[in-house]
């Protein structure tokens, strides 16, 4: 594939990501995606094989679930691993709000694309669950219910995709993504009673 073809594919994926987030999958047409990307309508079929496959390609390209493999060595010790996982999810939610919106829309609609999203997102939640179990067995985490604790952590991490809409409530209007991710991870570790993370 030439550089020009590669650039055009990325432009199509960026356009699709934006429109799927704004209008939903069903509310977005192939023509709209191509107009947004400045591409010929035939290129969707040529490069991807249809709108459904564009949706899959958007996730394959932009979703960071593949980083689990890259981070494998850093995800062994429960405390440091959970800290890293929470930071990564918060970072993703704040830097990829469109993907976060698409995920939410598809889950709410329980669409036929939900299994594709689940296949990519659930390994992250399963890893956090595994870290919680290992941390409790090693005596570094304290919690009563695994299920509720996992849900609280997921909710905490995902809540940052709404940060822009909540900004009028905040004292610090200029907080960075890195600082926010760090605060979220510390909040979780303190809630779990991890040593060394007291005030």
Short mmCIF file of C-alpha atoms in Angstrom, two decimals, residues 40-134:
data_model
loop_
_atom_site.label_atom_id
_atom_site.label_comp_id
_atom_site.label_asym_id
_atom_site.label_seq_id
_atom_site.Cartn_x
_atom_site.Cartn_y
_atom_site.Cartn_z
CA UNK A 40 -14.53 8.80 -3.26
CA UNK A 41 -17.53 6.74 -2.07
CA UNK A 42 -16.15 3.64 -3.80
CA UNK A 43 -13.10 3.64 -1.50
CA UNK A 44 -15.10 2.36 1.50
CA UNK A 45 -15.90 -0.79 -0.40
CA UNK A 46 -12.41 -0.99 -1.92
CA UNK A 47 -10.45 -0.55 1.32
CA UNK A 48 -12.81 -2.04 3.89
CA UNK A 49 -15.68 -3.95 2.27
CA UNK A 50 -18.56 -1.89 3.66
CA UNK A 51 -19.64 0.27 6.60
CA UNK A 52 -19.73 -2.57 9.13
CA UNK A 53 -16.10 -3.39 8.39
CA UNK A 54 -15.19 0.30 8.67
CA UNK A 55 -16.64 0.17 12.20
CA UNK A 56 -14.44 -2.83 13.03
CA UNK A 57 -11.42 -1.12 11.49
CA UNK A 58 -12.01 2.00 13.60
CA UNK A 59 -11.70 -0.13 16.74
CA UNK A 60 -8.75 -2.11 15.44
CA UNK A 61 -6.90 1.13 14.67
CA UNK A 62 -7.81 3.42 17.58
CA UNK A 63 -8.60 1.15 20.53
CA UNK A 64 -5.58 0.52 22.77
CA UNK A 65 -6.51 -2.94 24.05
CA UNK A 66 -3.52 -4.41 22.20
CA UNK A 67 -1.31 -2.58 24.75
CA UNK A 68 -2.05 -5.34 27.25
CA UNK A 69 0.49 -7.50 25.43
CA UNK A 70 3.03 -4.67 25.34
CA UNK A 71 2.59 -4.04 29.07
CA UNK A 72 2.63 -7.71 30.10
CA UNK A 73 5.92 -7.46 32.06
CA UNK A 74 4.63 -4.43 33.99
CA UNK A 75 1.33 -6.11 34.92
CA UNK A 76 2.54 -8.77 37.33
CA UNK A 77 2.70 -7.04 40.73
CA UNK A 78 -0.89 -6.13 41.74
CA UNK A 79 -0.39 -2.62 43.16
CA UNK A 80 1.82 -1.15 40.43
CA UNK A 81 -0.12 -3.03 37.74
CA UNK A 82 -3.52 -1.75 38.91
CA UNK A 83 -2.13 1.76 39.15
CA UNK A 84 -0.90 1.51 35.55
CA UNK A 85 -4.18 0.00 34.29
CA UNK A 86 -6.33 2.74 35.84
CA UNK A 87 -4.04 5.42 34.44
CA UNK A 88 -4.17 3.84 30.96
CA UNK A 89 -7.98 3.66 30.94
CA UNK A 90 -8.35 7.25 32.17
CA UNK A 91 -5.79 8.42 29.60
CA UNK A 92 -7.71 6.61 26.86
CA UNK A 93 -11.11 7.99 27.93
CA UNK A 94 -9.79 11.54 27.98
CA UNK A 95 -7.81 11.30 24.74
CA UNK A 96 -10.32 9.21 22.76
CA UNK A 97 -13.74 10.53 23.83
CA UNK A 98 -15.21 9.59 20.44
CA UNK A 99 -14.34 5.90 20.88
CA UNK A 100 -15.72 6.04 24.43
CA UNK A 101 -18.98 7.51 23.10
CA UNK A 102 -19.24 4.86 20.40
CA UNK A 103 -18.72 2.08 22.96
CA UNK A 104 -21.44 3.52 25.19
CA UNK A 105 -23.90 3.93 22.30
CA UNK A 106 -23.39 0.37 21.08
CA UNK A 107 -23.75 -1.16 24.56
CA UNK A 108 -26.91 0.86 25.29
CA UNK A 109 -28.40 -0.22 21.95
CA UNK A 110 -27.16 -3.81 22.46
CA UNK A 111 -26.30 -3.76 18.78
CA UNK A 112 -24.93 -6.55 16.64
CA UNK A 113 -21.54 -4.80 16.94
CA UNK A 114 -21.47 -5.22 20.75
CA UNK A 115 -19.62 -8.60 20.61
CA UNK A 116 -16.85 -6.96 18.57
CA UNK A 117 -16.47 -4.25 21.22
CA UNK A 118 -16.71 -6.74 24.10
CA UNK A 119 -13.95 -8.82 22.54
CA UNK A 120 -11.66 -5.79 22.70
CA UNK A 121 -12.71 -4.19 26.01
CA UNK A 122 -13.30 -7.17 28.31
CA UNK A 123 -9.65 -8.34 28.42
CA UNK A 124 -8.89 -5.02 30.16
CA UNK A 125 -11.60 -5.55 32.78
CA UNK A 126 -10.62 -9.20 33.19
CA UNK A 127 -7.03 -8.12 33.84
CA UNK A 128 -8.17 -5.65 36.51
CA UNK A 129 -10.32 -8.40 38.06
CA UNK A 130 -7.31 -10.74 38.10
CA UNK A 131 -5.16 -8.06 39.77
CA UNK A 132 -7.83 -7.52 42.45
CA UNK A 133 -7.96 -11.26 43.20
CA UNK A 134 -4.16 -11.58 43.32
#
